[in-house]
CSV table of C-alpha atoms and ligand atoms in Angstrom, one decimal:
chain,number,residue,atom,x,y,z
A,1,UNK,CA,24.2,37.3,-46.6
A,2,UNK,CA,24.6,40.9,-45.6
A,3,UNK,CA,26.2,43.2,-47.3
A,4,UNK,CA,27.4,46.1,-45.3
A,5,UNK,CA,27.9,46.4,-41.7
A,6,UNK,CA,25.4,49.5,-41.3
A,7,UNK,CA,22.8,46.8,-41.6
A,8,UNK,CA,23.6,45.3,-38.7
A,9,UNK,CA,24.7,47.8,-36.1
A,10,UNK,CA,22.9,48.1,-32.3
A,11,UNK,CA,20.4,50.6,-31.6
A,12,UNK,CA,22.9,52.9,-30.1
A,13,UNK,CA,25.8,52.7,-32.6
A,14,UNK,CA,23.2,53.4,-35.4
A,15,UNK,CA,21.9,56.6,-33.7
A,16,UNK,CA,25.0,57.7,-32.7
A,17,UNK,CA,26.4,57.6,-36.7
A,18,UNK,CA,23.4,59.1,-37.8
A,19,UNK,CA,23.7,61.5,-35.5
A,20,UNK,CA,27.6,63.1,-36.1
A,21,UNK,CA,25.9,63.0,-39.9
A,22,UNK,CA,23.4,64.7,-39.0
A,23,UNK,CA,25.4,67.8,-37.6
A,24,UNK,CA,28.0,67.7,-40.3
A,25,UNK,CA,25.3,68.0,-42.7
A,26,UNK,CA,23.6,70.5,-41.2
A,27,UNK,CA,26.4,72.9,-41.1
A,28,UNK,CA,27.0,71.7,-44.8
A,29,UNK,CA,23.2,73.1,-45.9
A,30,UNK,CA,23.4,76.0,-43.4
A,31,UNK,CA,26.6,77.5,-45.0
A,32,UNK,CA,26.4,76.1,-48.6
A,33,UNK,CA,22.7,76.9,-49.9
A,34,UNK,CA,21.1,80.0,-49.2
A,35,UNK,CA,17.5,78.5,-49.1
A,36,UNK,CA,19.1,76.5,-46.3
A,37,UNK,CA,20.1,79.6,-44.3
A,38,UNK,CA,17.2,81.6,-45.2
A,39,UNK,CA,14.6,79.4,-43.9
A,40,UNK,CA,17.0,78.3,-40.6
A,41,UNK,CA,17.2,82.0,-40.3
A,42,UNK,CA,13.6,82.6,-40.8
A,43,UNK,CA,13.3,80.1,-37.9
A,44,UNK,CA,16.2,81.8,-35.6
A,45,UNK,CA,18.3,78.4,-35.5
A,46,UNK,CA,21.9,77.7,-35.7
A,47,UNK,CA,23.6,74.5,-36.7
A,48,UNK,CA,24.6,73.6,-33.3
A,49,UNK,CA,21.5,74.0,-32.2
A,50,UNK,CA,20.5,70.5,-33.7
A,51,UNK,CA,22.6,68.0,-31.6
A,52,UNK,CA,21.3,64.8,-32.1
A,53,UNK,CA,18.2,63.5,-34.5
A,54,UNK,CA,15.7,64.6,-31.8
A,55,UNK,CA,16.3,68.3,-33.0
A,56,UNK,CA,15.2,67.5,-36.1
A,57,UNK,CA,11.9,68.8,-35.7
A,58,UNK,CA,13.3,72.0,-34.5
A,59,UNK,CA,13.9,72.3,-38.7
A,60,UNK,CA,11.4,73.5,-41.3
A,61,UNK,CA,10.3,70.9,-44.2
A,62,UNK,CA,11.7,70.9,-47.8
A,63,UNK,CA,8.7,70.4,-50.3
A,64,UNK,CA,8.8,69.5,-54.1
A,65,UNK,CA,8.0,73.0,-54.9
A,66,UNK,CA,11.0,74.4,-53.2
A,67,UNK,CA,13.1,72.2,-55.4
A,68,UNK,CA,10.9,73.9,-58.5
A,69,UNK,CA,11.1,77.6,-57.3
A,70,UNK,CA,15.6,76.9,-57.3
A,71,UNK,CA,15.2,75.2,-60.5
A,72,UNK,CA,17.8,74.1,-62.0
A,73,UNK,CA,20.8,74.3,-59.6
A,74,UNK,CA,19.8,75.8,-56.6
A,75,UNK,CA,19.7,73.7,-54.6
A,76,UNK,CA,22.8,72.7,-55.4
A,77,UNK,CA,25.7,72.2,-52.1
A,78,UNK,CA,28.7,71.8,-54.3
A,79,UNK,CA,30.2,73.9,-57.5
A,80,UNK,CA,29.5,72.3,-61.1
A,81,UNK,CA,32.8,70.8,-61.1
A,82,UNK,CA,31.9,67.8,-58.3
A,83,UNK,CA,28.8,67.2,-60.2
A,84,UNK,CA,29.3,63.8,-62.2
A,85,UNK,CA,25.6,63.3,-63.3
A,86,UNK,CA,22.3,64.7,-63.6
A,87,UNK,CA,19.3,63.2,-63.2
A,88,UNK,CA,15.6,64.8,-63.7
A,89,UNK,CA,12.2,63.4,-62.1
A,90,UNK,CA,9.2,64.6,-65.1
A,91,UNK,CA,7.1,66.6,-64.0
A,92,UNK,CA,3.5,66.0,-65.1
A,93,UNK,CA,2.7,69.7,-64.5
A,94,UNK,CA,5.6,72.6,-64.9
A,95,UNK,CA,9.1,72.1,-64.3
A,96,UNK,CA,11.1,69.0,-64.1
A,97,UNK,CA,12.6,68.3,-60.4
A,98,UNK,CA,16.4,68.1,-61.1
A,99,UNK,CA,18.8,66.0,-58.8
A,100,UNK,CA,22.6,66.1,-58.7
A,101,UNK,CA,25.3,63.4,-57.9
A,102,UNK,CA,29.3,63.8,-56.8
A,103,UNK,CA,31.7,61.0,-57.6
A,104,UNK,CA,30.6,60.4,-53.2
A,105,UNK,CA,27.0,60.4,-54.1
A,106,UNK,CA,27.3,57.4,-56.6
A,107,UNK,CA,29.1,55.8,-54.4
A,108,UNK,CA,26.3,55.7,-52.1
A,109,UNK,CA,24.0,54.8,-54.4
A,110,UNK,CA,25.2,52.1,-55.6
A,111,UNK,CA,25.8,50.8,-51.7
A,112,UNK,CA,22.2,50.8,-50.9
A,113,UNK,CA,21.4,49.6,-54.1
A,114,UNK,CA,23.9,46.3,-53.4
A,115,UNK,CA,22.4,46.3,-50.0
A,116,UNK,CA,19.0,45.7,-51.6
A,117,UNK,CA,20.2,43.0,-54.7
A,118,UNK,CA,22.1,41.2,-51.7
A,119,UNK,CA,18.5,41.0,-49.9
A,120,UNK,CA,17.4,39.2,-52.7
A,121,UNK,CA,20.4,36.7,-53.0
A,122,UNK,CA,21.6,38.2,-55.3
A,123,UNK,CA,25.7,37.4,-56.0
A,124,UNK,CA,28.5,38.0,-58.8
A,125,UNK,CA,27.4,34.6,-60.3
A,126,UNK,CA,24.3,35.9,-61.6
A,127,UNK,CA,23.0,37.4,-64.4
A,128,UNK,CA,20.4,40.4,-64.3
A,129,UNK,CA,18.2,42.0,-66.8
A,130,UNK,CA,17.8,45.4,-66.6
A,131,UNK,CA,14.3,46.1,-68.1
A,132,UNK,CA,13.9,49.9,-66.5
A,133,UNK,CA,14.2,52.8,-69.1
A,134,UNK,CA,17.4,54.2,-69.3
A,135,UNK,CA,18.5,58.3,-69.5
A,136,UNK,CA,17.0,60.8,-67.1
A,137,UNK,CA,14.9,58.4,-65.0
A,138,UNK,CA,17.0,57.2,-62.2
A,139,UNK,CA,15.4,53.7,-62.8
A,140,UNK,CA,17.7,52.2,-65.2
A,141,UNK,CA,21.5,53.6,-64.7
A,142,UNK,CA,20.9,53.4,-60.7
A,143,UNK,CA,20.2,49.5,-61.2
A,144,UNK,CA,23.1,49.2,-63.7
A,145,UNK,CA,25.8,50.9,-61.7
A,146,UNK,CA,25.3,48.7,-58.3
A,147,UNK,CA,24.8,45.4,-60.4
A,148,UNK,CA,28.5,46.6,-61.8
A,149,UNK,CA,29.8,47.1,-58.1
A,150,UNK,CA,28.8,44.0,-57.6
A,151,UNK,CA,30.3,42.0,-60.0
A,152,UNK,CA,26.9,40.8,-61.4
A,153,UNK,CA,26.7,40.5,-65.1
A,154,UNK,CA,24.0,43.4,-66.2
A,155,UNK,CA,22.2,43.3,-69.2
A,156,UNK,CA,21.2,46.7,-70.0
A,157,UNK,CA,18.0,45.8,-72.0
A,158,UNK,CA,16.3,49.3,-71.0
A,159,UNK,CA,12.0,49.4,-71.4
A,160,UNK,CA,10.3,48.4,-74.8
A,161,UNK,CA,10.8,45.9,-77.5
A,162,UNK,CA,9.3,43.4,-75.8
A,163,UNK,CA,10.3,40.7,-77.9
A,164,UNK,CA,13.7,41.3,-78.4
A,165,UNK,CA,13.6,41.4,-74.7
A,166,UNK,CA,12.5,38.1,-74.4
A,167,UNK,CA,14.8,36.5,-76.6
A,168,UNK,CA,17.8,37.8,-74.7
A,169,UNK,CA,16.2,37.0,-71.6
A,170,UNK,CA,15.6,33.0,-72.8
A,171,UNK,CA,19.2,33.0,-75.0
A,172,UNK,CA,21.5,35.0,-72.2
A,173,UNK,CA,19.5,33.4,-69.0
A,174,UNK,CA,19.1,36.2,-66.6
A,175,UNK,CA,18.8,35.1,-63.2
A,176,UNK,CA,17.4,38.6,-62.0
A,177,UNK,CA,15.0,40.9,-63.3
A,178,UNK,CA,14.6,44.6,-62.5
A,179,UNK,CA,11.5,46.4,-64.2
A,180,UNK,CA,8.3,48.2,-63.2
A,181,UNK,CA,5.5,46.4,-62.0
A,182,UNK,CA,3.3,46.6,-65.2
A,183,UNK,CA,6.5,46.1,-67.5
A,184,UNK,CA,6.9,42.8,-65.9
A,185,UNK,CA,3.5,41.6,-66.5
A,186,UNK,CA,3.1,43.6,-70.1
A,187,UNK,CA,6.4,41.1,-70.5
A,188,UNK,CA,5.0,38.2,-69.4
A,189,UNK,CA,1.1,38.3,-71.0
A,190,UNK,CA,3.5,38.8,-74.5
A,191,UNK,CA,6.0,35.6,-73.7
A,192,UNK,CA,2.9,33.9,-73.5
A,193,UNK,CA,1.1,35.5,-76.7
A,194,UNK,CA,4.6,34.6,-78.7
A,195,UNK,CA,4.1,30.7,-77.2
A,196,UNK,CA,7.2,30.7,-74.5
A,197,UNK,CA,6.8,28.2,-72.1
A,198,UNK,CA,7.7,30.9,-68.9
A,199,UNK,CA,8.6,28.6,-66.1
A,200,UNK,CA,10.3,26.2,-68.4
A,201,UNK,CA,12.4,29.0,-71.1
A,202,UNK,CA,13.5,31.4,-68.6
A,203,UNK,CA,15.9,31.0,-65.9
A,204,UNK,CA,14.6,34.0,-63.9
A,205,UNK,CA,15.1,33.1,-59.3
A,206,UNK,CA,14.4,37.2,-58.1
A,207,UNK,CA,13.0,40.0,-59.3
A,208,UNK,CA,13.5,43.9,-58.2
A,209,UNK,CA,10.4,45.7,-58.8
A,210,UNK,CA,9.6,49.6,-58.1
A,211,UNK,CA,8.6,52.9,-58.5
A,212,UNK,CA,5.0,52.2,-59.1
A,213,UNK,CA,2.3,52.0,-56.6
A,214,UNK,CA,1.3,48.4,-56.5
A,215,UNK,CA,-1.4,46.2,-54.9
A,216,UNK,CA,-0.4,42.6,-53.1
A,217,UNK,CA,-2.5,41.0,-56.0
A,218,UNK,CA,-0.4,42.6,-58.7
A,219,UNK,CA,2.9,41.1,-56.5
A,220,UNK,CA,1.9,37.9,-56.0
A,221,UNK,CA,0.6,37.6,-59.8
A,222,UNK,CA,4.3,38.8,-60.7
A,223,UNK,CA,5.9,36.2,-58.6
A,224,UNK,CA,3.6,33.7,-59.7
A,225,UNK,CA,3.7,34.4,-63.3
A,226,UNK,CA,7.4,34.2,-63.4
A,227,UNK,CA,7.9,32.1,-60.8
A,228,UNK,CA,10.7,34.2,-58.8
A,229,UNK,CA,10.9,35.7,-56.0
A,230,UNK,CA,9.1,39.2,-55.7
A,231,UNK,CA,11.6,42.4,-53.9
A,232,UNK,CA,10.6,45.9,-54.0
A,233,UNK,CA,12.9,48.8,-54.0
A,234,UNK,CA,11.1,52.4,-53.2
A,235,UNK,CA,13.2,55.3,-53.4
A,236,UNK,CA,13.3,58.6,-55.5
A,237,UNK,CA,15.3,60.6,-57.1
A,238,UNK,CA,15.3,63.7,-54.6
A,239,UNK,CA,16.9,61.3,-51.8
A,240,UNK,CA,19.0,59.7,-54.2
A,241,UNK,CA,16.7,57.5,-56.7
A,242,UNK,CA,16.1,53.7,-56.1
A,243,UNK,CA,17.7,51.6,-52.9
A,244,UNK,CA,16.1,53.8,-50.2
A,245,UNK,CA,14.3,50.2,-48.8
A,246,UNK,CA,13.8,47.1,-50.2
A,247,UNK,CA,12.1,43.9,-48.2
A,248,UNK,CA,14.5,41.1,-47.4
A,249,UNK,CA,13.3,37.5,-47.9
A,250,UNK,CA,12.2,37.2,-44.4
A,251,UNK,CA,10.0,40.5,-44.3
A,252,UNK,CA,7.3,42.1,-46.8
A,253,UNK,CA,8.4,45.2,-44.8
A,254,UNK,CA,11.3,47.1,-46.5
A,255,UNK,CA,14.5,47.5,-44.9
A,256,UNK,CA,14.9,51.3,-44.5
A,257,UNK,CA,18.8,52.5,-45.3
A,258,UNK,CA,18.9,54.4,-41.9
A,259,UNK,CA,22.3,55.5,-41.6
A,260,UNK,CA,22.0,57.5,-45.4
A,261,UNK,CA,18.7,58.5,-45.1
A,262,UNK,CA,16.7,59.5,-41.5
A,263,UNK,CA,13.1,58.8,-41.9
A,264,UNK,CA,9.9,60.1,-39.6
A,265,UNK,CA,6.5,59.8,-40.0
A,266,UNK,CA,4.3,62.7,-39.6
A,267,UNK,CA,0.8,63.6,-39.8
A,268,UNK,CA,0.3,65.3,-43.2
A,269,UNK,CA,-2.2,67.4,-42.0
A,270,UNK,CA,-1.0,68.4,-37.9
A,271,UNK,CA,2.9,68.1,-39.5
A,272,UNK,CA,3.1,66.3,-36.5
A,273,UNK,CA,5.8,63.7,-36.1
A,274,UNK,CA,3.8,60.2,-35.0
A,275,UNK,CA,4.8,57.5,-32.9
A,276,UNK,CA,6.4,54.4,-34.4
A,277,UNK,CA,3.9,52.1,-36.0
A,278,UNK,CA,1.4,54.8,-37.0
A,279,UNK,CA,0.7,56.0,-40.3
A,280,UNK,CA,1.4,58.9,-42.0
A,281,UNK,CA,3.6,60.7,-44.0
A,282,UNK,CA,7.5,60.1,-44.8
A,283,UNK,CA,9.7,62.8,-44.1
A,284,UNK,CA,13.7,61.7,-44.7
A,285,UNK,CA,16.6,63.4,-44.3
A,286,UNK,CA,19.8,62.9,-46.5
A,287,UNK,CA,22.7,62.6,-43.8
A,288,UNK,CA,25.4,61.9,-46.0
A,289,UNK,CA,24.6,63.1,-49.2
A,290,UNK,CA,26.8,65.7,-50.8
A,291,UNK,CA,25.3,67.7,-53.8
A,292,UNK,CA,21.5,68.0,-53.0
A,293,UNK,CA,21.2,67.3,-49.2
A,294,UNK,CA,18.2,67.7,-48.5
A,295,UNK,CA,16.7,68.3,-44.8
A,296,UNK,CA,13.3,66.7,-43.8
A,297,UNK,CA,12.1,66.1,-47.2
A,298,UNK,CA,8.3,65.7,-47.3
A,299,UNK,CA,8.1,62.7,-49.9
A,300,UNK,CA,4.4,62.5,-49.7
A,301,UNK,CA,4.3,58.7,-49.4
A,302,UNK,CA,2.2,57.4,-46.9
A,303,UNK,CA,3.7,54.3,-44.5
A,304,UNK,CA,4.5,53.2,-40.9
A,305,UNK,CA,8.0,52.6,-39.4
A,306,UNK,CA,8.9,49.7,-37.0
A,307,UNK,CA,12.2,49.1,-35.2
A,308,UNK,CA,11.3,46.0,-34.3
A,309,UNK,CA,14.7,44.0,-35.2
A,310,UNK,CA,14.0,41.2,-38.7
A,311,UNK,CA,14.4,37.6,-38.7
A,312,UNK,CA,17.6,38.4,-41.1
A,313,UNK,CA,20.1,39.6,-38.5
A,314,UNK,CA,19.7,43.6,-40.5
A,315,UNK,CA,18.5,45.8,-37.5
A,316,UNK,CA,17.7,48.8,-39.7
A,317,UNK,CA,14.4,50.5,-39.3
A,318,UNK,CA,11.5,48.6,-41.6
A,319,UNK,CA,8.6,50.5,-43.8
A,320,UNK,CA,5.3,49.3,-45.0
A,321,UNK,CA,5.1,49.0,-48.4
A,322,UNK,CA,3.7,52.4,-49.8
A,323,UNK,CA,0.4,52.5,-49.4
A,324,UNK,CA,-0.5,55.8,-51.0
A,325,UNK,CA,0.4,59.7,-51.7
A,326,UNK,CA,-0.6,61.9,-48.8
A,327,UNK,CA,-2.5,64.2,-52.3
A,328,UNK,CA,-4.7,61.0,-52.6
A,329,UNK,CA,-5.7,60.8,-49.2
A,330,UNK,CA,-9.6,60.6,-48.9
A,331,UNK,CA,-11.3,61.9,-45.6
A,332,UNK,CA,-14.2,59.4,-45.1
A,333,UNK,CA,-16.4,60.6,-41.9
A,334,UNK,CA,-13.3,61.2,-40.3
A,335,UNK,CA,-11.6,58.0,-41.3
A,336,UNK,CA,-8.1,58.2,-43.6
A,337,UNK,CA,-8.7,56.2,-47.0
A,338,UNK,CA,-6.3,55.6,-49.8
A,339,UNK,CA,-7.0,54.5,-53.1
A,340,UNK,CA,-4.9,51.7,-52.9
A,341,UNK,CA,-6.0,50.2,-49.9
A,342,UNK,CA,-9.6,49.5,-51.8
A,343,UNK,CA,-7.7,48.4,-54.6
A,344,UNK,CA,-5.7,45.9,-52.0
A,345,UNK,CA,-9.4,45.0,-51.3
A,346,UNK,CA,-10.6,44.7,-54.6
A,347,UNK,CA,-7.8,42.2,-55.4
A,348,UNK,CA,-8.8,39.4,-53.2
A,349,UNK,CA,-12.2,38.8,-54.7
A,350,UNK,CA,-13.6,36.9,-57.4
A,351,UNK,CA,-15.8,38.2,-60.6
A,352,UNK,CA,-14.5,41.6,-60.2
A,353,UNK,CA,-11.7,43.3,-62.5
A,354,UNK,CA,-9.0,46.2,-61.1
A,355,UNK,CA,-10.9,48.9,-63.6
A,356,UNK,CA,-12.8,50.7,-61.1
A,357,UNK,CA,-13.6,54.6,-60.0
A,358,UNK,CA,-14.1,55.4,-56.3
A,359,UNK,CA,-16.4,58.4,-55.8
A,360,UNK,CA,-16.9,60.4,-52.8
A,361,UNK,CA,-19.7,62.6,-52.1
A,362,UNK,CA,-21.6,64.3,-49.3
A,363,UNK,CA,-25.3,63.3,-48.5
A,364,UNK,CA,-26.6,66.3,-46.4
A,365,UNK,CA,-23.7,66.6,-43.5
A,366,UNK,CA,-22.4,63.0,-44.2
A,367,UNK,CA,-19.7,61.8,-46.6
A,368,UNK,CA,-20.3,58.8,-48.9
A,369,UNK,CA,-18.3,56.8,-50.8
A,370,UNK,CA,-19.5,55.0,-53.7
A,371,UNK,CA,-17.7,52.5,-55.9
A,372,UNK,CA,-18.4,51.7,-59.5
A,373,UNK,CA,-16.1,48.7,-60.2
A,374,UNK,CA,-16.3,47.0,-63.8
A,375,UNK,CA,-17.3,42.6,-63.8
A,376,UNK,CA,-15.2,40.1,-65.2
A,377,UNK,CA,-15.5,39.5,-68.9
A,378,UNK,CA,-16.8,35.9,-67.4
A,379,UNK,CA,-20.1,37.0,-65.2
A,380,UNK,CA,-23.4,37.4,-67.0
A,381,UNK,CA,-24.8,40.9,-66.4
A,382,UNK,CA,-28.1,39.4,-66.3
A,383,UNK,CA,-27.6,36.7,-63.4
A,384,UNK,CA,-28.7,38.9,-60.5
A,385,UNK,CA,-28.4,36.5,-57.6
A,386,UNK,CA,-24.5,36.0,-58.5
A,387,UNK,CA,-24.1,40.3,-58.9
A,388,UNK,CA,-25.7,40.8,-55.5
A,389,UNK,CA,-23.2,38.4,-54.1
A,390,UNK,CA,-20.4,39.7,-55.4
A,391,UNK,CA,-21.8,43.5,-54.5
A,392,UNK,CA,-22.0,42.3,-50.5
A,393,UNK,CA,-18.6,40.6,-50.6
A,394,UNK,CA,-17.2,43.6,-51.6
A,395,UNK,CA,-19.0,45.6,-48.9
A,396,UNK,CA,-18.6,43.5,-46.5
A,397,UNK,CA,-14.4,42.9,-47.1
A,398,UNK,CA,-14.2,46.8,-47.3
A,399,UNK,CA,-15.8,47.6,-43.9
A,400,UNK,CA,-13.6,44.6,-42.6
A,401,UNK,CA,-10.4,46.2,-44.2
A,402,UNK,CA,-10.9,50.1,-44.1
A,403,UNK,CA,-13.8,50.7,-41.5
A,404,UNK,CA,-16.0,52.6,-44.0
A,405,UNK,CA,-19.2,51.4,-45.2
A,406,UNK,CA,-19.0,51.4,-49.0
A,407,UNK,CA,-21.7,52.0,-51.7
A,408,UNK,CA,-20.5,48.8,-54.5
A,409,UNK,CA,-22.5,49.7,-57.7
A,410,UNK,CA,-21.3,46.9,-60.4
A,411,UNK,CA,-21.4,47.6,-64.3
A,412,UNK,CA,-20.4,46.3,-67.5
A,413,UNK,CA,-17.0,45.0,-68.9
A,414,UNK,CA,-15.3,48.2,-70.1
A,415,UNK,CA,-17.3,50.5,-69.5
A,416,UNK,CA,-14.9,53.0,-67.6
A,417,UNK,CA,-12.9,55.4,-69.8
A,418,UNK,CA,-9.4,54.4,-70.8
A,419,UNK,CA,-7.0,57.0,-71.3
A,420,UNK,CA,-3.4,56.3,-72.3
A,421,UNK,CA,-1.8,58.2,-69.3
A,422,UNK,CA,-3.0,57.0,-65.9
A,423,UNK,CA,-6.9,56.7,-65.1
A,424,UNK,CA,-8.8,58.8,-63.3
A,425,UNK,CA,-9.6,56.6,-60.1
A,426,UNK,CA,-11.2,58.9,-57.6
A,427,UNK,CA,-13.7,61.3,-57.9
A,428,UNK,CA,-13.9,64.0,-55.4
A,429,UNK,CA,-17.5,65.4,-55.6
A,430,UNK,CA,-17.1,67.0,-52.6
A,431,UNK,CA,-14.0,69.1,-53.3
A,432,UNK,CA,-16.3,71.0,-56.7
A,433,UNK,CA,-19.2,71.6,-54.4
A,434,UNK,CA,-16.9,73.4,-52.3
A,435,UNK,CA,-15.6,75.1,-55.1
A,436,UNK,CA,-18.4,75.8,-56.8
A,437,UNK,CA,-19.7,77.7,-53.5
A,438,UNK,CA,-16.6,79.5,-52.8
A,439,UNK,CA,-16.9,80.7,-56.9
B,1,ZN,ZN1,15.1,41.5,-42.9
């Protein structure tokens, strides 16, 4: 099933739409929000100087820190009074990005967001548990308020108490789960720990699973732990917060919302705009949004497009799943690395755990990457042989993968700092040399 008929339009319909957006919400930036004119001014164009969505790179960028520097409402392209919610991104450094909805807004958002539960088969007979954390993160009431339109059933069980959780999800029998990945598997390692049977207790068919970076090891472990059906949702809360893209059951590629939200790829360095099927950065426009359009928004996710039309019947443009921030991207001898690629890599192979720190360095004129990744609990640190396998399978899948030639060093169980935020994962050597000589 499909749930709007956006999804499905022809090539020429769907640019047509996105264009007469496009120059309505132009004009509505231009004359509404002084950065708008400022930086159109700055860059002597007019409105109706952007036609169609081939102008658009005729426009400047909007970053994260413009958002900051008009913190809290200036970005703002309607008076307080059509404002009907708030939400606010946290900031792990300074000041909180802060996103505004009108009554239009949420409307939209909960479209997409039905879009994406229909993808997963989602219909008014089920039952979903909402497991994302509730109040300023747009995780949990943007989930809520398109299960409502919908006619599902939500539970709004919010983040935490894992147990209580899992009683309401054996005694009410959600059919549909929506959490981040590493709630989902925190959830399941505990139903285990408190002796559920999962497959057997739960009635769990689909899960809707976001706003984390995750590899295809952590996915399939989700779907095969709970034994559903595994969808992601990307989105953020500057475009308008989850139901951007999801995949559809025919496609690990997500179905991009096109006709809401215009996406290009560019190169983050050039600012380039790349071909379809290259990678690079994502840049989206908001085209119907009302409070906080935003024009060419650099999310600083890295991902390719394709147009190519999905087994499903939808015709809208498809992502890759995220496969890093353009701030993590590693130069390697020329060649763009992400984190999460060698952690992709890292998942497929035996004796090896996820705890790992990539460090790149220079070796005269050359860069070097070097590895440190921490054994399995289960491989004795004194059986060499079985180590120097593991060291060359390693090697040898990340030259396969990532074209880089990789120095694997392997070392004890645990013996990478844990920290209770996130965990320092790459080390740039390079960057304080650099420093250091400029100092
Ligand atoms: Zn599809």
């Amino acid at each position: 099933m499909i749930w709007s008929k956006e999804e499905t339009l022809s090539k020429g319909d769907m640019r047509s739409l996105q264009n007469m957006r496009l120059g309505e919400i132009v004009k509505r930036v231009y004359y509404l929000v002084p950065f708008y004119k400022q930086k159109f001014d700055e860059a002597k164009i007019t409105p109706d100087a952007i036609k169609s969505v081939d102008d658009l790179k005729k426009l400047p960028f909007t970053c994260k820190k413009d958002l900051r520097d008009n913190y809290p409402y200036g970005m703002f392209a309607v008076p307080m009074g059509e404002i009907v919610r708030i939400h606010s991104s946290s900031g792990t450094t300074g000041k909180p990005t802060v996103v505004g909805y009108t009554e239009a807004d949420m409307n939209i958002w909960a479209e997409v967001m039905a879009r994406a539960f229909t993808m997963g088969g989602v219909t008014s007979q089920d039952i979903m548990q909402n497991s994302h954390g509730y109040g300023l993160f747009t995780g949990g009431l943007g989930f809520h308020a398109a299960a409502e339109k919908m006619k599902v059933a939500v539970i709004p069980s919010s983040t935490g108490f894992t147990s209580r959780q899992l009683l309401l999800l054996k005694d009410f029998g959600a059919t549909a789960l929506t959490a981040t990945p590493s709630f989902a598997l925190h959830l399941a390692e505990v139903a285990k720990n408190e002796g559920y049977d999962i497959k057997k207790d739960f009635k769990l068919k689909v899960g809707f699973f976001g706003a984390e970076p995750t590899s295809i090891g952590m996915k399939q472990e989700i779907a095969n732990v709970w034994g559903i059906d595994y969808h992601e949702i990307y989105g953020m809360s500057e475009i308008i917060g989850p139901g951007v893209a999801c995949n559809c059951k025919y496609s690990k590629l997500l179905h991009f919302q096109e006709d809401h939200f215009y996406p290009e790829i560019i190169d983050p360095e050039t600012l380039e705009v790349l071909p379809e099927g290259e990678r690079g950065e994502l840049v989206v426009t908001t085209l119907t949004k009302q409070a906080l359009p935003l024009i060419r928004y650099r999310t600083g996710d890295i991902t390719s497009i394709t147009k190519i039309p999905c087994k499903c019947g939808r015709t809208t443009a498809r992502i890759e799943s995220i496969i890093g921030r353009s701030d993590d991207m590693l130069l390697i001898g020329g060649v763009n690395v992400f984190p999460s690629q060698i952690e992709h890599v890292l998942s497929t192979i035996e004796g090896i755990t996820l705890h790992y720190q990539i460090i790149a360095k220079k070796k005269g004129y050359l860069d070097k990457l070097e590895i440190d990744i921490e054994v399995d609990e289960s491989i004795m640190t004194d059986d060499v042989a079985r180590l120097e396998n593991i060291k060359s399978k390693v090697a040898k899948a990340l030259l396969n993968n990532l074209y880089i030639n990789v120095e694997v060093k392997l070392i004890a169980p645990k013996s990478i700092e844990r920290s209770e935020g996130k965990s320092v994962r790459v080390i740039d050597e390079r960057k304080s040399s650099e420093q250091n000589r400029l100092s």
